[in-house]
mmCIF file of N, CA and C in Angstrom:
data_model
loop_
_atom_site.group_PDB
_atom_site.id
_atom_site.type_symbol
_atom_site.label_atom_id
_atom_site.label_comp_id
_atom_site.label_asym_id
_atom_site.label_seq_id
_atom_site.Cartn_x
_atom_site.Cartn_y
_atom_site.Cartn_z
ATOM 1 N N MET A 1 -85.181 -66.309 -65.311
ATOM 2 C CA MET A 1 -84.029 -66.245 -64.425
ATOM 3 C C MET A 1 -84.544 -66.048 -63.009
ATOM 4 N N PRO A 2 -84.010 -66.801 -62.043
ATOM 5 C CA PRO A 2 -84.448 -66.639 -60.657
ATOM 6 C C PRO A 2 -84.139 -65.245 -60.138
ATOM 7 N N LYS A 3 -84.914 -64.830 -59.109
ATOM 8 C CA LYS A 3 -84.616 -63.552 -58.472
ATOM 9 C C LYS A 3 -83.218 -63.641 -57.872
ATOM 10 N N HIS A 4 -82.544 -62.505 -57.778
ATOM 11 C CA HIS A 4 -81.170 -62.496 -57.275
ATOM 12 C C HIS A 4 -81.087 -63.124 -55.882
ATOM 13 N N SER A 5 -82.093 -62.884 -55.049
ATOM 14 C CA SER A 5 -82.060 -63.413 -53.689
ATOM 15 C C SER A 5 -82.188 -64.935 -53.658
ATOM 16 N N ASP A 6 -82.752 -65.536 -54.740
ATOM 17 C CA ASP A 6 -82.905 -66.987 -54.802
ATOM 18 C C ASP A 6 -81.671 -67.679 -55.370
ATOM 19 N N MET A 7 -80.776 -66.921 -55.999
ATOM 20 C CA MET A 7 -79.615 -67.529 -56.644
ATOM 21 C C MET A 7 -78.578 -67.952 -55.617
ATOM 22 N N TYR A 8 -77.880 -69.002 -55.970
ATOM 23 C CA TYR A 8 -76.824 -69.521 -55.125
ATOM 24 C C TYR A 8 -75.631 -68.584 -55.211
ATOM 25 N N ASN A 9 -74.857 -68.519 -54.129
ATOM 26 C CA ASN A 9 -73.634 -67.728 -54.152
ATOM 27 C C ASN A 9 -72.774 -68.240 -55.303
ATOM 28 N N PRO A 10 -72.422 -67.378 -56.264
ATOM 29 C CA PRO A 10 -71.651 -67.846 -57.409
ATOM 30 C C PRO A 10 -70.328 -68.519 -57.046
ATOM 31 N N HIS A 11 -69.831 -68.287 -55.847
ATOM 32 C CA HIS A 11 -68.610 -68.990 -55.445
ATOM 33 C C HIS A 11 -69.015 -70.177 -54.572
ATOM 34 N N ILE A 12 -68.838 -71.369 -55.109
ATOM 35 C CA ILE A 12 -69.190 -72.576 -54.365
ATOM 36 C C ILE A 12 -68.036 -72.917 -53.434
ATOM 37 N N PRO A 13 -68.305 -73.119 -52.138
ATOM 38 C CA PRO A 13 -67.221 -73.443 -51.195
ATOM 39 C C PRO A 13 -66.452 -74.685 -51.632
ATOM 40 N N GLY A 14 -65.135 -74.631 -51.482
ATOM 41 C CA GLY A 14 -64.258 -75.717 -51.917
ATOM 42 C C GLY A 14 -64.559 -77.057 -51.275
ATOM 43 N N HIS A 15 -64.993 -77.052 -50.003
ATOM 44 C CA HIS A 15 -65.237 -78.329 -49.330
ATOM 45 C C HIS A 15 -66.391 -79.099 -49.969
ATOM 46 N N LYS A 16 -67.294 -78.397 -50.646
ATOM 47 C CA LYS A 16 -68.415 -79.080 -51.297
ATOM 48 C C LYS A 16 -67.985 -79.781 -52.575
ATOM 49 N N THR A 17 -66.942 -79.272 -53.215
ATOM 50 C CA THR A 17 -66.551 -79.810 -54.513
ATOM 51 C C THR A 17 -65.295 -80.684 -54.454
ATOM 52 N N ASN A 18 -64.906 -81.120 -53.251
ATOM 53 C CA ASN A 18 -63.757 -82.027 -53.142
ATOM 54 C C ASN A 18 -63.997 -83.243 -54.015
ATOM 55 N N GLY A 19 -62.980 -83.623 -54.767
ATOM 56 C CA GLY A 19 -63.100 -84.793 -55.627
ATOM 57 C C GLY A 19 -63.450 -84.450 -57.069
ATOM 58 N N LEU A 20 -63.783 -83.194 -57.335
ATOM 59 C CA LEU A 20 -64.069 -82.772 -58.709
ATOM 60 C C LEU A 20 -62.837 -82.087 -59.290
ATOM 61 N N SER A 21 -62.712 -82.145 -60.609
ATOM 62 C CA SER A 21 -61.550 -81.523 -61.257
ATOM 63 C C SER A 21 -61.664 -80.002 -61.211
ATOM 64 N N ALA A 22 -60.560 -79.336 -61.461
ATOM 65 C CA ALA A 22 -60.543 -77.867 -61.478
ATOM 66 C C ALA A 22 -61.483 -77.337 -62.563
ATOM 67 N N ALA A 23 -61.541 -78.017 -63.712
ATOM 68 C CA ALA A 23 -62.417 -77.594 -64.812
ATOM 69 C C ALA A 23 -63.888 -77.724 -64.400
ATOM 70 N N GLN A 24 -64.219 -78.827 -63.712
ATOM 71 C CA GLN A 24 -65.597 -79.011 -63.249
ATOM 72 C C GLN A 24 -65.982 -77.942 -62.227
ATOM 73 N N LYS A 25 -65.054 -77.637 -61.305
ATOM 74 C CA LYS A 25 -65.320 -76.612 -60.293
ATOM 75 C C LYS A 25 -65.555 -75.254 -60.943
ATOM 76 N N ALA A 26 -64.724 -74.913 -61.920
ATOM 77 C CA ALA A 26 -64.859 -73.626 -62.600
ATOM 78 C C ALA A 26 -66.199 -73.538 -63.334
ATOM 79 N N ARG A 27 -66.562 -74.640 -63.986
ATOM 80 C CA ARG A 27 -67.829 -74.656 -64.725
ATOM 81 C C ARG A 27 -69.020 -74.545 -63.769
ATOM 82 N N LEU A 28 -68.929 -75.222 -62.623
ATOM 83 C CA LEU A 28 -69.996 -75.140 -61.627
ATOM 84 C C LEU A 28 -70.117 -73.727 -61.054
ATOM 85 N N ASN A 29 -68.981 -73.079 -60.790
ATOM 86 C CA ASN A 29 -69.016 -71.707 -60.277
ATOM 87 C C ASN A 29 -69.704 -70.765 -61.259
ATOM 88 N N LYS A 30 -69.400 -70.905 -62.538
ATOM 89 C CA LYS A 30 -70.044 -70.070 -63.561
ATOM 90 C C LYS A 30 -71.535 -70.390 -63.630
ATOM 91 N N HIS A 31 -71.869 -71.660 -63.573
ATOM 92 C CA HIS A 31 -73.257 -72.127 -63.664
ATOM 93 C C HIS A 31 -74.088 -71.652 -62.470
ATOM 94 N N ALA A 32 -73.438 -71.501 -61.314
ATOM 95 C CA ALA A 32 -74.137 -71.112 -60.082
ATOM 96 C C ALA A 32 -74.727 -69.704 -60.177
ATOM 97 N N GLU A 33 -74.256 -68.907 -61.132
ATOM 98 C CA GLU A 33 -74.793 -67.559 -61.300
ATOM 99 C C GLU A 33 -76.240 -67.591 -61.773
ATOM 100 N N GLN A 34 -76.664 -68.728 -62.356
ATOM 101 C CA GLN A 34 -77.990 -68.816 -62.955
ATOM 102 C C GLN A 34 -78.949 -69.723 -62.185
ATOM 103 N N HIS A 35 -78.450 -70.418 -61.151
ATOM 104 C CA HIS A 35 -79.294 -71.396 -60.461
ATOM 105 C C HIS A 35 -79.208 -71.238 -58.948
ATOM 106 N N ASN A 36 -80.204 -71.819 -58.275
ATOM 107 C CA ASN A 36 -80.254 -71.702 -56.819
ATOM 108 C C ASN A 36 -79.437 -72.796 -56.137
ATOM 109 N N LYS A 37 -79.353 -72.720 -54.823
ATOM 110 C CA LYS A 37 -78.531 -73.624 -54.022
ATOM 111 C C LYS A 37 -78.974 -75.074 -54.178
ATOM 112 N N LYS A 38 -80.278 -75.310 -54.161
ATOM 113 C CA LYS A 38 -80.791 -76.677 -54.276
ATOM 114 C C LYS A 38 -80.339 -77.320 -55.591
ATOM 115 N N HIS A 39 -80.443 -76.567 -56.675
ATOM 116 C CA HIS A 39 -80.027 -77.066 -57.987
ATOM 117 C C HIS A 39 -78.528 -77.389 -57.995
ATOM 118 N N MET A 40 -77.736 -76.459 -57.465
ATOM 119 C CA MET A 40 -76.285 -76.647 -57.494
ATOM 120 C C MET A 40 -75.858 -77.814 -56.603
ATOM 121 N N ASP A 41 -76.459 -77.936 -55.422
ATOM 122 C CA ASP A 41 -76.117 -79.053 -54.532
ATOM 123 C C ASP A 41 -76.430 -80.393 -55.183
ATOM 124 N N LYS A 42 -77.559 -80.462 -55.884
ATOM 125 C CA LYS A 42 -77.942 -81.699 -56.577
ATOM 126 C C LYS A 42 -76.920 -82.020 -57.670
ATOM 127 N N MET A 43 -76.498 -81.008 -58.417
ATOM 128 C CA MET A 43 -75.508 -81.232 -59.472
ATOM 129 C C MET A 43 -74.180 -81.723 -58.899
ATOM 130 N N ILE A 44 -73.727 -81.086 -57.816
ATOM 131 C CA ILE A 44 -72.455 -81.468 -57.200
ATOM 132 C C ILE A 44 -72.515 -82.916 -56.738
ATOM 133 N N MET A 45 -73.632 -83.296 -56.101
ATOM 134 C CA MET A 45 -73.784 -84.668 -55.623
ATOM 135 C C MET A 45 -73.724 -85.661 -56.781
ATOM 136 N N LEU A 46 -74.425 -85.361 -57.871
ATOM 137 C CA LEU A 46 -74.445 -86.265 -59.022
ATOM 138 C C LEU A 46 -73.084 -86.334 -59.711
ATOM 139 N N MET A 47 -72.399 -85.198 -59.808
ATOM 140 C CA MET A 47 -71.079 -85.205 -60.437
ATOM 141 C C MET A 47 -70.072 -85.982 -59.598
ATOM 142 N N LYS A 48 -70.201 -85.925 -58.283
ATOM 143 C CA LYS A 48 -69.319 -86.717 -57.417
ATOM 144 C C LYS A 48 -69.565 -88.210 -57.606
ATOM 145 N N LYS A 49 -70.801 -88.551 -58.010
ATOM 146 C CA LYS A 49 -71.131 -89.961 -58.262
ATOM 147 C C LYS A 49 -70.703 -90.403 -59.659
ATOM 148 N N GLY A 50 -70.135 -89.461 -60.444
ATOM 149 C CA GLY A 50 -69.610 -89.824 -61.754
ATOM 150 C C GLY A 50 -70.420 -89.336 -62.941
ATOM 151 N N HIS A 51 -71.535 -88.643 -62.701
ATOM 152 C CA HIS A 51 -72.314 -88.118 -63.818
ATOM 153 C C HIS A 51 -71.558 -86.976 -64.494
ATOM 154 N N SER A 52 -71.795 -86.818 -65.791
ATOM 155 C CA SER A 52 -71.208 -85.684 -66.508
ATOM 156 C C SER A 52 -71.944 -84.408 -66.087
ATOM 157 N N PHE A 53 -71.352 -83.274 -66.412
ATOM 158 C CA PHE A 53 -71.971 -81.980 -66.090
ATOM 159 C C PHE A 53 -73.378 -81.911 -66.691
ATOM 160 N N ASN A 54 -73.501 -82.257 -67.982
ATOM 161 C CA ASN A 54 -74.794 -82.149 -68.668
ATOM 162 C C ASN A 54 -75.831 -83.095 -68.067
ATOM 163 N N LYS A 55 -75.435 -84.323 -67.772
ATOM 164 C CA LYS A 55 -76.379 -85.278 -67.190
ATOM 165 C C LYS A 55 -76.809 -84.808 -65.793
ATOM 166 N N ALA A 56 -75.863 -84.312 -65.017
ATOM 167 C CA ALA A 56 -76.183 -83.807 -63.677
ATOM 168 C C ALA A 56 -77.130 -82.610 -63.779
ATOM 169 N N HIS A 57 -76.878 -81.732 -64.741
ATOM 170 C CA HIS A 57 -77.739 -80.562 -64.925
ATOM 171 C C HIS A 57 -79.158 -80.994 -65.303
ATOM 172 N N ASN A 58 -79.274 -81.922 -66.246
ATOM 173 C CA ASN A 58 -80.597 -82.381 -66.676
ATOM 174 C C ASN A 58 -81.361 -83.025 -65.520
ATOM 175 N N GLU A 59 -80.685 -83.813 -64.699
ATOM 176 C CA GLU A 59 -81.336 -84.434 -63.543
ATOM 177 C C GLU A 59 -81.762 -83.371 -62.529
ATOM 178 N N ALA A 60 -80.903 -82.398 -62.291
ATOM 179 C CA ALA A 60 -81.230 -81.332 -61.338
ATOM 180 C C ALA A 60 -82.408 -80.499 -61.842
ATOM 181 N N MET A 61 -82.507 -80.319 -63.135
ATOM 182 C CA MET A 61 -83.624 -79.557 -63.701
ATOM 183 C C MET A 61 -84.950 -80.278 -63.497
ATOM 184 N N LYS A 62 -84.929 -81.609 -63.465
ATOM 185 C CA LYS A 62 -86.163 -82.376 -63.250
ATOM 186 C C LYS A 62 -86.714 -82.139 -61.848
ATOM 187 N N THR A 63 -85.833 -82.092 -60.862
ATOM 188 C CA THR A 63 -86.287 -81.941 -59.482
ATOM 189 C C THR A 63 -86.380 -80.488 -59.048
ATOM 190 N N ASP A 64 -85.671 -79.602 -59.726
ATOM 191 C CA ASP A 64 -85.682 -78.194 -59.343
ATOM 192 C C ASP A 64 -85.654 -77.309 -60.586
ATOM 193 N N PRO A 65 -86.780 -77.260 -61.326
ATOM 194 C CA PRO A 65 -86.794 -76.427 -62.521
ATOM 195 C C PRO A 65 -86.699 -74.953 -62.147
ATOM 196 N N PRO A 66 -86.162 -74.133 -63.055
ATOM 197 C CA PRO A 66 -86.027 -72.709 -62.729
ATOM 198 C C PRO A 66 -87.394 -72.060 -62.547
ATOM 199 N N LYS A 67 -87.442 -71.098 -61.659
ATOM 200 C CA LYS A 67 -88.673 -70.362 -61.414
ATOM 201 C C LYS A 67 -88.534 -68.984 -62.042
ATOM 202 N N GLY A 68 -87.969 -68.962 -63.218
ATOM 203 C CA GLY A 68 -87.625 -67.701 -63.868
ATOM 204 C C GLY A 68 -88.823 -66.885 -64.273
ATOM 205 N N ASP A 69 -88.594 -65.610 -64.431
ATOM 206 C CA ASP A 69 -89.649 -64.718 -64.851
ATOM 207 C C ASP A 69 -89.551 -64.406 -66.341
ATOM 208 N N ASP A 70 -88.647 -65.099 -67.066
ATOM 209 C CA ASP A 70 -88.514 -64.839 -68.487
ATOM 210 C C ASP A 70 -89.429 -65.717 -69.316
ATOM 211 N N LYS A 71 -90.148 -66.622 -68.672
ATOM 212 C CA LYS A 71 -91.093 -67.481 -69.368
ATOM 213 C C LYS A 71 -92.488 -67.190 -68.840
ATOM 214 N N ASN A 72 -93.433 -67.129 -69.730
ATOM 215 C CA ASN A 72 -94.833 -67.019 -69.373
ATOM 216 C C ASN A 72 -95.513 -68.250 -69.923
ATOM 217 N N SER A 73 -96.569 -68.673 -69.280
ATOM 218 C CA SER A 73 -97.318 -69.789 -69.834
ATOM 219 C C SER A 73 -98.798 -69.460 -69.777
ATOM 220 N N ILE A 74 -99.500 -69.964 -70.781
ATOM 221 C CA ILE A 74 -100.944 -69.837 -70.811
ATOM 222 C C ILE A 74 -101.510 -71.227 -71.044
ATOM 223 N N THR A 75 -102.729 -71.445 -70.630
ATOM 224 C CA THR A 75 -103.382 -72.728 -70.843
ATOM 225 C C THR A 75 -104.569 -72.504 -71.764
ATOM 226 N N ILE A 76 -104.565 -73.212 -72.872
ATOM 227 C CA ILE A 76 -105.651 -73.140 -73.841
ATOM 228 C C ILE A 76 -106.172 -74.547 -74.056
ATOM 229 N N LYS A 77 -107.460 -74.740 -73.787
ATOM 230 C CA LYS A 77 -108.099 -76.053 -73.921
ATOM 231 C C LYS A 77 -107.319 -77.129 -73.183
ATOM 232 N N GLY A 78 -106.865 -76.798 -71.982
ATOM 233 C CA GLY A 78 -106.162 -77.758 -71.138
ATOM 234 C C GLY A 78 -104.712 -78.004 -71.508
ATOM 235 N N LYS A 79 -104.226 -77.349 -72.545
ATOM 236 C CA LYS A 79 -102.833 -77.542 -72.974
ATOM 237 C C LYS A 79 -102.015 -76.326 -72.550
ATOM 238 N N LYS A 80 -100.933 -76.575 -71.794
ATOM 239 C CA LYS A 80 -100.082 -75.497 -71.320
ATOM 240 C C LYS A 80 -99.087 -75.121 -72.420
ATOM 241 N N ILE A 81 -99.032 -73.835 -72.711
ATOM 242 C CA ILE A 81 -98.130 -73.330 -73.751
ATOM 243 C C ILE A 81 -97.167 -72.359 -73.086
ATOM 244 N N GLU A 82 -95.867 -72.624 -73.217
ATOM 245 C CA GLU A 82 -94.856 -71.733 -72.649
ATOM 246 C C GLU A 82 -94.366 -70.784 -73.721
ATOM 247 N N MET A 83 -94.199 -69.536 -73.315
ATOM 248 C CA MET A 83 -93.728 -68.514 -74.246
ATOM 249 C C MET A 83 -92.515 -67.823 -73.645
ATOM 250 N N ASP A 84 -91.604 -67.454 -74.496
ATOM 251 C CA ASP A 84 -90.414 -66.726 -74.066
ATOM 252 C C ASP A 84 -90.757 -65.247 -74.070
ATOM 253 N N LYS A 85 -90.848 -64.669 -72.884
ATOM 254 C CA LYS A 85 -91.269 -63.278 -72.735
ATOM 255 C C LYS A 85 -90.323 -62.346 -73.501
ATOM 256 N N GLY A 86 -90.887 -61.531 -74.388
ATOM 257 C CA GLY A 86 -90.105 -60.526 -75.105
ATOM 258 C C GLY A 86 -89.363 -61.020 -76.328
ATOM 259 N N LYS A 87 -89.546 -62.281 -76.698
ATOM 260 C CA LYS A 87 -88.769 -62.822 -77.819
ATOM 261 C C LYS A 87 -89.098 -62.112 -79.136
ATOM 262 N N LEU A 88 -90.364 -61.854 -79.381
ATOM 263 C CA LEU A 88 -90.734 -61.166 -80.613
ATOM 264 C C LEU A 88 -90.113 -59.761 -80.654
ATOM 265 N N SER A 89 -90.165 -59.062 -79.542
ATOM 266 C CA SER A 89 -89.548 -57.731 -79.474
ATOM 267 C C SER A 89 -88.056 -57.805 -79.768
ATOM 268 N N ARG A 90 -87.374 -58.789 -79.165
ATOM 269 C CA ARG A 90 -85.923 -58.935 -79.398
ATOM 270 C C ARG A 90 -85.637 -59.251 -80.864
ATOM 271 N N GLU A 91 -86.456 -60.134 -81.460
ATOM 272 C CA GLU A 91 -86.231 -60.493 -82.865
ATOM 273 C C GLU A 91 -86.414 -59.281 -83.795
ATOM 274 N N LEU A 92 -87.322 -58.398 -83.410
ATOM 275 C CA LEU A 92 -87.595 -57.229 -84.250
ATOM 276 C C LEU A 92 -86.763 -56.013 -83.858
ATOM 277 N N GLY A 93 -86.004 -56.117 -82.774
ATOM 278 C CA GLY A 93 -85.165 -55.005 -82.332
ATOM 279 C C GLY A 93 -85.966 -53.869 -81.723
ATOM 280 N N ILE A 94 -87.104 -54.214 -81.117
ATOM 281 C CA ILE A 94 -87.966 -53.223 -80.477
ATOM 282 C C ILE A 94 -87.835 -53.414 -78.972
ATOM 283 N N PRO A 95 -87.586 -52.348 -78.216
ATOM 284 C CA PRO A 95 -87.480 -52.517 -76.766
ATOM 285 C C PRO A 95 -88.750 -53.154 -76.190
ATOM 286 N N GLU A 96 -88.572 -54.064 -75.226
ATOM 287 C CA GLU A 96 -89.708 -54.796 -74.664
ATOM 288 C C GLU A 96 -90.752 -53.887 -74.036
ATOM 289 N N GLU A 97 -90.309 -52.756 -73.493
ATOM 290 C CA GLU A 97 -91.271 -51.874 -72.811
ATOM 291 C C GLU A 97 -92.155 -51.109 -73.796
ATOM 292 N N LYS A 98 -91.811 -51.147 -75.080
ATOM 293 C CA LYS A 98 -92.624 -50.468 -76.096
ATOM 294 C C LYS A 98 -93.555 -51.482 -76.763
ATOM 295 N N ASN A 99 -94.733 -51.012 -77.114
ATOM 296 C CA ASN A 99 -95.678 -51.869 -77.827
ATOM 297 C C ASN A 99 -95.258 -52.009 -79.282
ATOM 298 N N ILE A 100 -95.479 -53.182 -79.833
ATOM 299 C CA ILE A 100 -95.213 -53.400 -81.257
ATOM 300 C C ILE A 100 -96.458 -52.913 -81.998
ATOM 301 N N PRO A 101 -96.293 -51.994 -82.957
ATOM 302 C CA PRO A 101 -97.457 -51.448 -83.650
ATOM 303 C C PRO A 101 -98.233 -52.529 -84.410
ATOM 304 N N MET A 102 -99.554 -52.461 -84.331
ATOM 305 C CA MET A 102 -100.415 -53.424 -85.029
ATOM 306 C C MET A 102 -100.170 -53.366 -86.534
ATOM 307 N N THR A 103 -99.867 -52.169 -87.069
ATOM 308 C CA THR A 103 -99.609 -52.057 -88.508
ATOM 309 C C THR A 103 -98.401 -52.898 -88.914
ATOM 310 N N LEU A 104 -97.367 -52.896 -88.085
ATOM 311 C CA LEU A 104 -96.181 -53.713 -88.364
ATOM 312 C C LEU A 104 -96.534 -55.196 -88.292
ATOM 313 N N LEU A 105 -97.281 -55.595 -87.266
ATOM 314 C CA LEU A 105 -97.663 -57.001 -87.116
ATOM 315 C C LEU A 105 -98.472 -57.483 -88.325
ATOM 316 N N LYS A 106 -99.399 -56.646 -88.787
ATOM 317 C CA LYS A 106 -100.234 -57.027 -89.942
ATOM 318 C C LYS A 106 -99.408 -57.145 -91.222
ATOM 319 N N LYS A 107 -98.372 -56.301 -91.359
ATOM 320 C CA LYS A 107 -97.468 -56.412 -92.513
ATOM 321 C C LYS A 107 -96.678 -57.716 -92.431
ATOM 322 N N LEU A 108 -96.169 -58.001 -91.227
ATOM 323 C CA LEU A 108 -95.314 -59.183 -91.052
ATOM 324 C C LEU A 108 -96.078 -60.485 -91.262
ATOM 325 N N VAL A 109 -97.323 -60.550 -90.830
ATOM 326 C CA VAL A 109 -98.077 -61.797 -90.930
ATOM 327 C C VAL A 109 -98.336 -62.187 -92.390
ATOM 328 N N LYS A 110 -98.275 -61.211 -93.290
ATOM 329 C CA LYS A 110 -98.511 -61.478 -94.710
ATOM 330 C C LYS A 110 -97.275 -62.028 -95.422
ATOM 331 N N ILE A 111 -96.108 -61.924 -94.799
ATOM 332 C CA ILE A 111 -94.858 -62.382 -95.423
ATOM 333 C C ILE A 111 -94.784 -63.908 -95.338
ATOM 334 N N PRO A 112 -94.578 -64.583 -96.488
ATOM 335 C CA PRO A 112 -94.501 -66.054 -96.472
ATOM 336 C C PRO A 112 -93.241 -66.547 -95.742
ATOM 337 N N ASN A 113 -93.352 -67.741 -95.160
ATOM 338 C CA ASN A 113 -92.206 -68.356 -94.494
ATOM 339 C C ASN A 113 -91.050 -68.509 -95.475
ATOM 340 N N GLY A 114 -89.846 -68.235 -94.993
ATOM 341 C CA GLY A 114 -88.652 -68.377 -95.808
ATOM 342 C C GLY A 114 -88.280 -67.128 -96.582
ATOM 343 N N GLU A 115 -89.188 -66.169 -96.666
ATOM 344 C CA GLU A 115 -88.920 -64.945 -97.423
ATOM 345 C C GLU A 115 -88.188 -63.924 -96.548
ATOM 346 N N MET A 116 -87.303 -63.165 -97.168
ATOM 347 C CA MET A 116 -86.549 -62.132 -96.461
ATOM 348 C C MET A 116 -87.373 -60.847 -96.431
ATOM 349 N N PHE A 117 -87.198 -60.078 -95.358
ATOM 350 C CA PHE A 117 -87.844 -58.775 -95.258
ATOM 351 C C PHE A 117 -86.906 -57.826 -94.541
ATOM 352 N N ASP A 118 -87.102 -56.532 -94.755
ATOM 353 C CA ASP A 118 -86.276 -55.512 -94.107
ATOM 354 C C ASP A 118 -87.055 -54.885 -92.971
ATOM 355 N N HIS A 119 -86.374 -54.741 -91.838
ATOM 356 C CA HIS A 119 -86.976 -54.058 -90.690
ATOM 357 C C HIS A 119 -85.874 -53.271 -89.990
ATOM 358 N N LYS A 120 -86.100 -51.976 -89.852
ATOM 359 C CA LYS A 120 -85.129 -51.082 -89.215
ATOM 360 C C LYS A 120 -83.752 -51.187 -89.865
ATOM 361 N N GLY A 121 -83.740 -51.309 -91.181
ATOM 362 C CA GLY A 121 -82.479 -51.335 -91.911
ATOM 363 C C GLY A 121 -81.752 -52.673 -91.874
ATOM 364 N N LYS A 122 -82.373 -53.676 -91.268
ATOM 365 C CA LYS A 122 -81.744 -54.997 -91.211
ATOM 366 C C LYS A 122 -82.591 -55.995 -91.987
ATOM 367 N N SER A 123 -81.910 -56.894 -92.680
ATOM 368 C CA SER A 123 -82.598 -57.933 -93.431
ATOM 369 C C SER A 123 -82.844 -59.126 -92.507
ATOM 370 N N LYS A 124 -84.074 -59.580 -92.475
ATOM 371 C CA LYS A 124 -84.444 -60.709 -91.612
ATOM 372 C C LYS A 124 -85.210 -61.725 -92.434
ATOM 373 N N LYS A 125 -85.231 -62.973 -91.957
ATOM 374 C CA LYS A 125 -85.940 -64.044 -92.643
ATOM 375 C C LYS A 125 -87.178 -64.418 -91.838
ATOM 376 N N MET A 126 -88.298 -64.561 -92.518
ATOM 377 C CA MET A 126 -89.531 -64.987 -91.853
ATOM 378 C C MET A 126 -89.441 -66.495 -91.616
ATOM 379 N N THR A 127 -89.442 -66.878 -90.367
ATOM 380 C CA THR A 127 -89.391 -68.293 -89.994
ATOM 381 C C THR A 127 -90.770 -68.707 -89.480
ATOM 382 N N PRO A 128 -91.041 -70.007 -89.440
ATOM 383 C CA PRO A 128 -92.327 -70.451 -88.896
ATOM 384 C C PRO A 128 -92.535 -69.982 -87.448
ATOM 385 N N GLY A 129 -91.466 -69.991 -86.656
ATOM 386 C CA GLY A 129 -91.578 -69.546 -85.266
ATOM 387 C C GLY A 129 -91.901 -68.063 -85.165
ATOM 388 N N LEU A 130 -91.230 -67.251 -85.985
ATOM 389 C CA LEU A 130 -91.490 -65.815 -85.992
ATOM 390 C C LEU A 130 -92.927 -65.553 -86.436
ATOM 391 N N LYS A 131 -93.362 -66.286 -87.446
ATOM 392 C CA LYS A 131 -94.733 -66.128 -87.950
ATOM 393 C C LYS A 131 -95.746 -66.450 -86.855
ATOM 394 N N LYS A 132 -95.492 -67.517 -86.083
ATOM 395 C CA LYS A 132 -96.395 -67.892 -84.992
ATOM 396 C C LYS A 132 -96.426 -66.814 -83.914
ATOM 397 N N ARG A 133 -95.260 -66.259 -83.580
ATOM 398 C CA ARG A 133 -95.208 -65.204 -82.561
ATOM 399 C C ARG A 133 -95.959 -63.950 -83.027
ATOM 400 N N VAL A 134 -95.835 -63.623 -84.314
ATOM 401 C CA VAL A 134 -96.546 -62.467 -84.859
ATOM 402 C C VAL A 134 -98.060 -62.708 -84.795
ATOM 403 N N SER A 135 -98.486 -63.897 -85.216
ATOM 404 C CA SER A 135 -99.916 -64.224 -85.194
ATOM 405 C C SER A 135 -100.466 -64.187 -83.772
ATOM 406 N N LEU A 136 -99.714 -64.731 -82.827
ATOM 407 C CA LEU A 136 -100.146 -64.713 -81.432
ATOM 408 C C LEU A 136 -100.239 -63.284 -80.906
ATOM 409 N N ALA A 137 -99.274 -62.444 -81.275
ATOM 410 C CA ALA A 137 -99.290 -61.051 -80.835
ATOM 411 C C ALA A 137 -100.537 -60.336 -81.351
ATOM 412 N N ILE A 138 -100.903 -60.614 -82.599
ATOM 413 C CA ILE A 138 -102.113 -60.000 -83.168
ATOM 414 C C ILE A 138 -103.337 -60.463 -82.386
ATOM 415 N N THR A 139 -103.396 -61.754 -82.102
ATOM 416 C CA THR A 139 -104.525 -62.311 -81.351
ATOM 417 C C THR A 139 -104.610 -61.698 -79.962
ATOM 418 N N LEU A 140 -103.480 -61.652 -79.262
ATOM 419 C CA LEU A 140 -103.476 -61.149 -77.882
ATOM 420 C C LEU A 140 -103.754 -59.645 -77.820
ATOM 421 N N LYS A 141 -103.345 -58.904 -78.855
ATOM 422 C CA LYS A 141 -103.632 -57.460 -78.873
ATOM 423 C C LYS A 141 -105.135 -57.217 -78.998
ATOM 424 N N GLY A 142 -105.847 -58.189 -79.545
ATOM 425 C CA GLY A 142 -107.293 -58.048 -79.716
ATOM 426 C C GLY A 142 -108.086 -58.153 -78.421
ATOM 427 N N PHE A 143 -107.475 -58.727 -77.381
ATOM 428 C CA PHE A 143 -108.164 -58.857 -76.099
ATOM 429 C C PHE A 143 -108.157 -57.539 -75.369
ATOM 430 N N LYS A 144 -109.247 -57.241 -74.718
ATOM 431 C CA LYS A 144 -109.323 -56.016 -73.917
ATOM 432 C C LYS A 144 -108.743 -56.295 -72.536
ATOM 433 N N LYS A 145 -108.056 -55.307 -71.971
ATOM 434 C CA LYS A 145 -107.459 -55.467 -70.637
ATOM 435 C C LYS A 145 -108.478 -55.198 -69.572
#
């Protein structure tokens, strides 16, 4: 998510959206809470030319991708890998500021894909994505800071 100072004013001035329907204006105003001025201006221009909201959004994302801090990326052997910061913590119901215990990670990595397991009183299913995040967490915990 962009820093608050980079976000566009959630209320888009009416003169910019002349020619768009009330539903489009409302959707753009809500959308502006998550994107900057450049992104929103590009969307408005494309929608005025007849593009749908989704098509305008996809085009605007190509020229002005979010500079959010919720994604981290690492490069391994020249391949860039994007990770959703805190996703494993959210899936396990552990606050992001707390470390996930290695003992828990080692237990989880042994659970086969598709099998149910209990964690903090909740039943969860081991998915391939969850398994990959657990394995990566074990690997990254092994590095010294």
